[in-house]
PDB file of C-alpha atoms in Angstrom:
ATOM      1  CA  UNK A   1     154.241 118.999 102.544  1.00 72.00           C
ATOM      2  CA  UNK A   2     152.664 116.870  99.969  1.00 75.00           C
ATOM      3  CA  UNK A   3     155.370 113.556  99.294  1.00 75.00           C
ATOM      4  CA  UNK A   4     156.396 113.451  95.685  1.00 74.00           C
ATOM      5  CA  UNK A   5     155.284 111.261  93.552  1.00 75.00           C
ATOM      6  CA  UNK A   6     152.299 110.145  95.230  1.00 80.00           C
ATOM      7  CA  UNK A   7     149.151 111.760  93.846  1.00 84.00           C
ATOM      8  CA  UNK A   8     145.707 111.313  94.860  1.00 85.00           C
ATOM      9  CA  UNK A   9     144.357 109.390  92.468  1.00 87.00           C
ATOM     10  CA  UNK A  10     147.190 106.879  93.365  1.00 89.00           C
ATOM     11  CA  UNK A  11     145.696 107.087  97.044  1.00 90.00           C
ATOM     12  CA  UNK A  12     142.312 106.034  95.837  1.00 91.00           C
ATOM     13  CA  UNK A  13     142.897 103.500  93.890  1.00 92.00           C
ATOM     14  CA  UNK A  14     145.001 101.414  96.544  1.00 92.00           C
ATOM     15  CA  UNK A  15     142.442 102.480  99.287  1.00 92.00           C
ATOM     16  CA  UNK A  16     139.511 100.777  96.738  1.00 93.00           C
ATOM     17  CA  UNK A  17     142.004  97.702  96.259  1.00 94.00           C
ATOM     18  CA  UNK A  18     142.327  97.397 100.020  1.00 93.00           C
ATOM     19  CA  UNK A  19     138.702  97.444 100.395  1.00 93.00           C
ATOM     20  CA  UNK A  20     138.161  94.900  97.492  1.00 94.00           C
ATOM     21  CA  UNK A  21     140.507  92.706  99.849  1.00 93.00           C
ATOM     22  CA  UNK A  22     138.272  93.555 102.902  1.00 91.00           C
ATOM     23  CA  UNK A  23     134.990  92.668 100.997  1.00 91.00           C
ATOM     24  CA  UNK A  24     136.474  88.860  99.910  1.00 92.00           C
ATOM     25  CA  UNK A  25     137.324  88.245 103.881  1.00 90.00           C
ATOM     26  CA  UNK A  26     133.950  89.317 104.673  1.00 89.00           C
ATOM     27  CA  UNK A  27     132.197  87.048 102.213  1.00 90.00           C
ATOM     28  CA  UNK A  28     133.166  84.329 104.466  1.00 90.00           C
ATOM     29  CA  UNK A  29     130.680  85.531 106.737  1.00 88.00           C
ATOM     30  CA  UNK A  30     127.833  85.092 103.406  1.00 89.00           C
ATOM     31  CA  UNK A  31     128.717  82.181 102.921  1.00 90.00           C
ATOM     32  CA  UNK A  32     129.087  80.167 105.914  1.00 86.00           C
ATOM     33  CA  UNK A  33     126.569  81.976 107.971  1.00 76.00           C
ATOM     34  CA  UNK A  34     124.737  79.867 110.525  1.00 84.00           C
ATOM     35  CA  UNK A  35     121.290  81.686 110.193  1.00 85.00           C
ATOM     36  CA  UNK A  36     119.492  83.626 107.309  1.00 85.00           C
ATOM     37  CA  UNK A  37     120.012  86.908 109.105  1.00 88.00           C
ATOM     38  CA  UNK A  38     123.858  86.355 109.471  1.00 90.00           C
ATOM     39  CA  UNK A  39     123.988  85.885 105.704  1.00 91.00           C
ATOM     40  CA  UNK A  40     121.679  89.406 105.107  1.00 90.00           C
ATOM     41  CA  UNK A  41     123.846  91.049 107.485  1.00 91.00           C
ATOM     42  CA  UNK A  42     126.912  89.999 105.575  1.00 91.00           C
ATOM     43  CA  UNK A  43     125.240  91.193 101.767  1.00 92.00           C
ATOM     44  CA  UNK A  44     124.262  94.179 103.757  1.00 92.00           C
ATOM     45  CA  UNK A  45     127.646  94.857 105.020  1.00 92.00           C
ATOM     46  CA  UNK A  46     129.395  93.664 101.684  1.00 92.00           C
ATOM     47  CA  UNK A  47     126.896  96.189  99.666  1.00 92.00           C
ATOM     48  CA  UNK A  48     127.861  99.078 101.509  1.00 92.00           C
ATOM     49  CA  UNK A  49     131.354  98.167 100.776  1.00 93.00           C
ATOM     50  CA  UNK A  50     130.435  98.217  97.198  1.00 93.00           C
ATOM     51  CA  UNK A  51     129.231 101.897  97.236  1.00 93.00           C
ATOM     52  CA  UNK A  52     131.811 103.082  98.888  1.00 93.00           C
ATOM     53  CA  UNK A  53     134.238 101.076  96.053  1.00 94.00           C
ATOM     54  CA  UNK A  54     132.807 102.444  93.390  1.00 93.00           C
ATOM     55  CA  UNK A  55     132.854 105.972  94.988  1.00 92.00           C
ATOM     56  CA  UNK A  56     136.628 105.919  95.228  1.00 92.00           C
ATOM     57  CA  UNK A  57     136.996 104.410  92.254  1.00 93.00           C
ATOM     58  CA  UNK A  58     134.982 107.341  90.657  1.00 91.00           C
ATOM     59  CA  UNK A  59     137.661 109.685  92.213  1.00 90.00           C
ATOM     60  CA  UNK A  60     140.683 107.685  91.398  1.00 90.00           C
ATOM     61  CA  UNK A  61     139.608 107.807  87.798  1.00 90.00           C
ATOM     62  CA  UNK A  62     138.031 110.603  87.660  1.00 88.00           C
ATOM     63  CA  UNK A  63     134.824 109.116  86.026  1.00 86.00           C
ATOM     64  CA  UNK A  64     131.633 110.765  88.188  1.00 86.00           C
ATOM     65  CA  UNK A  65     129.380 108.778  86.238  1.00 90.00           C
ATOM     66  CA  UNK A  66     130.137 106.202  88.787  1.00 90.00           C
ATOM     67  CA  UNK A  67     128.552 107.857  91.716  1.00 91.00           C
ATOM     68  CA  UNK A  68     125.216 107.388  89.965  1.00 90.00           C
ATOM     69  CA  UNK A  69     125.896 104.119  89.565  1.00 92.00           C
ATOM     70  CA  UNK A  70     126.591 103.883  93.393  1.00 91.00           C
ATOM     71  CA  UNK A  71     123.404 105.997  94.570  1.00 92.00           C
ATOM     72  CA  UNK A  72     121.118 103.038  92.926  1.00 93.00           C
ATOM     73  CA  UNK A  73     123.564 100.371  94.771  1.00 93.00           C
ATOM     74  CA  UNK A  74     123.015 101.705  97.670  1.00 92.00           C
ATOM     75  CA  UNK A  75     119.000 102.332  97.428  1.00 92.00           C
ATOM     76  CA  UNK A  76     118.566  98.919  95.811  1.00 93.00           C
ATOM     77  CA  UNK A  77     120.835  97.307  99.033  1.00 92.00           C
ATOM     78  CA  UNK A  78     118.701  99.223 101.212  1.00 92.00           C
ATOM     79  CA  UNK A  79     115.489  98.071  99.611  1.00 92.00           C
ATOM     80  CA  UNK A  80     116.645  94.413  99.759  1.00 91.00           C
ATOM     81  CA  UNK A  81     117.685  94.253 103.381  1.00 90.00           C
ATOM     82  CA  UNK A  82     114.262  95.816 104.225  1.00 90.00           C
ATOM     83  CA  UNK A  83     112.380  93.198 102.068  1.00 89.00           C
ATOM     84  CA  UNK A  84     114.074  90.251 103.088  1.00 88.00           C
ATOM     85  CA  UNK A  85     114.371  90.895 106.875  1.00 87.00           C
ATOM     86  CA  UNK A  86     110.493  91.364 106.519  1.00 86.00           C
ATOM     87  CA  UNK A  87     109.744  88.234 104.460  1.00 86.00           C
ATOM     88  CA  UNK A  88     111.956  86.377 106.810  1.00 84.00           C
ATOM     89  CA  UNK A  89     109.174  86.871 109.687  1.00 84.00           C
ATOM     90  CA  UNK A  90     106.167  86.936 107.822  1.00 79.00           C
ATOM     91  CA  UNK A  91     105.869  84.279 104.832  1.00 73.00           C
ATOM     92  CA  UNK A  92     102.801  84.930 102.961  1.00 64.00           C
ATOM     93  CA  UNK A  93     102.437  87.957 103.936  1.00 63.00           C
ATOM     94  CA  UNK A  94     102.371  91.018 101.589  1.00 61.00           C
ATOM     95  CA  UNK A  95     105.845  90.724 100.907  1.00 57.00           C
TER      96      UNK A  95
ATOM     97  CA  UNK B   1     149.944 125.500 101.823  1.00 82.00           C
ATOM     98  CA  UNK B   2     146.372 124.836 101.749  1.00 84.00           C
ATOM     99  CA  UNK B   3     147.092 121.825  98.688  1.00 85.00           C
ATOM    100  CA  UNK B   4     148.961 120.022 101.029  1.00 88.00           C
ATOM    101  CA  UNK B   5     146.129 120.786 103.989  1.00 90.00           C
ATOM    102  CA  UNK B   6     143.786 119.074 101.942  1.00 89.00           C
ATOM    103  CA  UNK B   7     146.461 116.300 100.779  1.00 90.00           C
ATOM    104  CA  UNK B   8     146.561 115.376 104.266  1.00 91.00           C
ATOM    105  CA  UNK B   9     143.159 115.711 105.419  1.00 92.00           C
ATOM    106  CA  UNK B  10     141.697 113.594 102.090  1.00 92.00           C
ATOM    107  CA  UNK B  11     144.425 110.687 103.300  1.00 92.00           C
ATOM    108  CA  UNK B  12     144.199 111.032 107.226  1.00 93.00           C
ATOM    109  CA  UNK B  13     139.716 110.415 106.548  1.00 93.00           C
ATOM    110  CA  UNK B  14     140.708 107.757 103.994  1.00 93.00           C
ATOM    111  CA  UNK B  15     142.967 105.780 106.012  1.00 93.00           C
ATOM    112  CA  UNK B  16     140.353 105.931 109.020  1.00 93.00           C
ATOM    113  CA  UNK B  17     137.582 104.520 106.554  1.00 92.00           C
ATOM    114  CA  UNK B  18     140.167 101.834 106.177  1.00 93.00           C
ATOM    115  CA  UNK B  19     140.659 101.187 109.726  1.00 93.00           C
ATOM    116  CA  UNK B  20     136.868 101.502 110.976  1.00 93.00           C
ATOM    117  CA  UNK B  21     135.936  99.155 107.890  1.00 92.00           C
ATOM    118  CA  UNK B  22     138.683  96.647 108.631  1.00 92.00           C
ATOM    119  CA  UNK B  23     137.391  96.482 112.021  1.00 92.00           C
ATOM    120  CA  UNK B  24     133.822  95.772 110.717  1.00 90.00           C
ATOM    121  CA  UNK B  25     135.385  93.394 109.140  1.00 91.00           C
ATOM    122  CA  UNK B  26     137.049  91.221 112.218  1.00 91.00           C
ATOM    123  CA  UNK B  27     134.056  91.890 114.112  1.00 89.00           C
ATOM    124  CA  UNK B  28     131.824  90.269 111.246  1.00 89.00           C
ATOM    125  CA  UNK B  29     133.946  87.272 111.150  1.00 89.00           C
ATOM    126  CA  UNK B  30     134.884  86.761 115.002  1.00 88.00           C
ATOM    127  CA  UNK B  31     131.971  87.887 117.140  1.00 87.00           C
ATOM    128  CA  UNK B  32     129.664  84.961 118.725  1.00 87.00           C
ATOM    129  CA  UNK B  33     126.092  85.672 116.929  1.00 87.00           C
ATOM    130  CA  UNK B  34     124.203  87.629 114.641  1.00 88.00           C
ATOM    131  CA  UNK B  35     123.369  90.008 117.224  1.00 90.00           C
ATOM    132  CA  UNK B  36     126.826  91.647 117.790  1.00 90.00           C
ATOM    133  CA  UNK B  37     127.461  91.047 114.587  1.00 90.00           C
ATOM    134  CA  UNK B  38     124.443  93.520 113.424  1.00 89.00           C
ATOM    135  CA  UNK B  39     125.920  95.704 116.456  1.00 89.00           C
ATOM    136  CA  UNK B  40     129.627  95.892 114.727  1.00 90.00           C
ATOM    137  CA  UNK B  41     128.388  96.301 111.472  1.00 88.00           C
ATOM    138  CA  UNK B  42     126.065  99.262 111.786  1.00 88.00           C
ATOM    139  CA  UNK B  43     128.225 100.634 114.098  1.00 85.00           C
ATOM    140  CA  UNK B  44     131.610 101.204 112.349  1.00 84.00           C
ATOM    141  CA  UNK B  45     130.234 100.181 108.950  1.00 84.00           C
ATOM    142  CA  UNK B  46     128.536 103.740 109.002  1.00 88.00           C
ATOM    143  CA  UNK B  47     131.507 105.496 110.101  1.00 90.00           C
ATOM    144  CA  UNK B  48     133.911 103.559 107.984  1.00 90.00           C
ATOM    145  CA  UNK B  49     131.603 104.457 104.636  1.00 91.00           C
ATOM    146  CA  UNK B  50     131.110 107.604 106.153  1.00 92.00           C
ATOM    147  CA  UNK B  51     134.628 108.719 106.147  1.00 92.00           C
ATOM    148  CA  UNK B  52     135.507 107.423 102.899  1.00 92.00           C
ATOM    149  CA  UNK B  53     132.507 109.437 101.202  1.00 92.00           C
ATOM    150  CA  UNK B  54     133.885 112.843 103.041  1.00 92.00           C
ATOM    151  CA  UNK B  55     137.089 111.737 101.393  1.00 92.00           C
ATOM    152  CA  UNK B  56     136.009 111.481  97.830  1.00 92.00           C
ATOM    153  CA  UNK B  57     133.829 114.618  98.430  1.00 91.00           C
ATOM    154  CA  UNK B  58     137.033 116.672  99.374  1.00 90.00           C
ATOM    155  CA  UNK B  59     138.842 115.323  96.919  1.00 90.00           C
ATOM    156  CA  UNK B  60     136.183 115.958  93.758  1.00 88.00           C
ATOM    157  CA  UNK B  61     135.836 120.346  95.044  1.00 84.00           C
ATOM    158  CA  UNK B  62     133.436 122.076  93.730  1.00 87.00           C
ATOM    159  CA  UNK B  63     131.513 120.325  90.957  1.00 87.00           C
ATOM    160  CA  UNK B  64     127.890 118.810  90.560  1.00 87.00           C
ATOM    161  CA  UNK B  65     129.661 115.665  91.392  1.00 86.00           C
ATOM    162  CA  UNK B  66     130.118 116.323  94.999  1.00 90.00           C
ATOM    163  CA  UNK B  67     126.448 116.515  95.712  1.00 90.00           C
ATOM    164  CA  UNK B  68     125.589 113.206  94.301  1.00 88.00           C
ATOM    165  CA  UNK B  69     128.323 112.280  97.088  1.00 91.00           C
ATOM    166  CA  UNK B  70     127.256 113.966 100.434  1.00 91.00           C
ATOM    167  CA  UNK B  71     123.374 112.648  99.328  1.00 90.00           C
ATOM    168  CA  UNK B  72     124.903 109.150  99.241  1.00 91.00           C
ATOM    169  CA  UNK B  73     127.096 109.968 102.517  1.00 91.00           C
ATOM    170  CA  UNK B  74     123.840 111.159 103.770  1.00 91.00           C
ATOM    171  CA  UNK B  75     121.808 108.436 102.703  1.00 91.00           C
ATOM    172  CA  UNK B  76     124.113 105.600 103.539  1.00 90.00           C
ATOM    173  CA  UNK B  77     124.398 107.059 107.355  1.00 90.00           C
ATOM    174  CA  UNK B  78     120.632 106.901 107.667  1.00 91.00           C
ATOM    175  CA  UNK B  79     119.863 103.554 105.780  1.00 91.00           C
ATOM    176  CA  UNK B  80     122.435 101.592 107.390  1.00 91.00           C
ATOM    177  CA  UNK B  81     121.755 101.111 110.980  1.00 90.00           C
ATOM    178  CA  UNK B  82     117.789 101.154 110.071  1.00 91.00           C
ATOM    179  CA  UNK B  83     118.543  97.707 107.600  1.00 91.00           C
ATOM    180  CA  UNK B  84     120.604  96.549 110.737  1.00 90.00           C
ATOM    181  CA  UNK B  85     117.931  97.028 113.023  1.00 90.00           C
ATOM    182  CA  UNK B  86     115.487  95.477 110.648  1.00 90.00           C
ATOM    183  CA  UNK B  87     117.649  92.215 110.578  1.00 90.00           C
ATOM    184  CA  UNK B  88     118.340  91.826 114.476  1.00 89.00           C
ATOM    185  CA  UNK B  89     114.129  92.302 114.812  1.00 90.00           C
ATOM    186  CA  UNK B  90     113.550  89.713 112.148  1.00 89.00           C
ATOM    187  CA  UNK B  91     116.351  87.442 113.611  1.00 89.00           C
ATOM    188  CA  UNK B  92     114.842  88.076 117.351  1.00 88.00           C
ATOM    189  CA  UNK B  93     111.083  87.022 116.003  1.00 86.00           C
ATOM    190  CA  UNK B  94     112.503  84.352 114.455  1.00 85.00           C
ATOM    191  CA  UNK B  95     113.261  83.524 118.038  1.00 80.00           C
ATOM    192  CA  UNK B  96     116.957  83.244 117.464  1.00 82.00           C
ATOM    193  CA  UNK B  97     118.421  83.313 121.135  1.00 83.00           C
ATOM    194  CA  UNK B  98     121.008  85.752 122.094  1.00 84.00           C
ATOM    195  CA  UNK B  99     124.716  84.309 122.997  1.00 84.00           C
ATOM    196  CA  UNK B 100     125.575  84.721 127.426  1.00 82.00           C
ATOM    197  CA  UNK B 101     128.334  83.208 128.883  1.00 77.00           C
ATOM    198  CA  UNK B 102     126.645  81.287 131.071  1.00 66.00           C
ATOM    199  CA  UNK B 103     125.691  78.957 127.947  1.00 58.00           C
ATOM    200  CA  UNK B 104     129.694  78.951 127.363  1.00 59.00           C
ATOM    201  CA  UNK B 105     130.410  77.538 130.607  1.00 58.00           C
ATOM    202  CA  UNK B 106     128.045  75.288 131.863  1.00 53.00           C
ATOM    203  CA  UNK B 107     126.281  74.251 128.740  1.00 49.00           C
ATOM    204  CA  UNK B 108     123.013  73.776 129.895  1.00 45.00           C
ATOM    205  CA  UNK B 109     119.553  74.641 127.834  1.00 45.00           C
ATOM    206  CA  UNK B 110     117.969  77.716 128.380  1.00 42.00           C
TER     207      UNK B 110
END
């Protein structure tokens, strides 16, 4: 029995508000890291968070030209975590 | 009948996104060092993106749209834990030292 007056875009969009609210608390963790690799973890985290924002925001407004926009998030989040993790251990290295 | 199947199943997997991501989020914030913190954050990080994905793919049907979303549901469950284990290897050869209880209680140098 679907509830009236609650759609699904409606669902979305909260569930994408909640999860901006969940992304601020866990900026804390950027910011105020002790180490470098607390801080990564914490863009890391926070970049996934993104994705999955603008994924239900692309559903909630019914704009798929957002999941593009979230496939290069995630690949360029994925790239960075990689690159800095490495240059983190080796400096003057190849990265 | 089946609308309000798939009502229910898009907003039982979005609401469990929700919780696995809100307890990503505690465990980021409260755990003692980066280790369990890279632990908690692969770990329900994946499933909490994971389940929000399946979500939006049930909810767009049958369109091209949907297969932009399993790759990225696809991609993020691979990529994730790989970026965390990068970062706990790079912290560990950094020579960051993990957090015991002993160094809780007594204090002393290891």
């Amino acid at each position: 029995m679907i509830p009236s007056g609650v759609t699904l875009e409606e669902v979305f969009l909260a569930a994408a508000a909640l999860f901006v609210v969940l992304a601020i608390v866990m900026f804390y963790r950027a910011v105020a890291g002790p180490t470098t690799q607390d801080r990564l973890l914490a863009v890391n985290v926070l970049g996934t968070n993104t994705v999955v924002i603008l994924a239900l925001l692309a559903a909630g407004l019914d704009e798929p030209r957002f999941l593009d926009v979230a496939l290069i998030y995630a690949l360029l989040n994925f790239l960075m975590a990689i690159a800095i993790s490495k240059f983190t251990v080796e400096r003057g290295g190849v990265l | 009948m089946i609308e309000s199947i798939r009502f229910w199943a898009i907003v039982i997997l979005v609401a469990f996104g929700l919780f696995f991501t809100f307890v990503s989020a505690i465990g980021v914030l409260r755990l003692p060092d980066v280790y369990s913190r890279a632990h908690t954050a692969s770990q329900t990080d994946t499933l909490g993106a994971g389940l929000a994905l399946a979500a939006v793919a049930l909810a767009l049907g049958w369109q091209n749209a949907t297969v932009y979303t399993v790759l990225l549901l696809f991609f993020v469950f691979i990529t994730n834990p790989t970026a965390a284990h990068a970062i706990a290897r790079s912290a560990a050869e950094t020579g960051i030292d993990p957090w015991t209880s002993d160094a809780d209680e007594e204090g002393e140098s290891r």
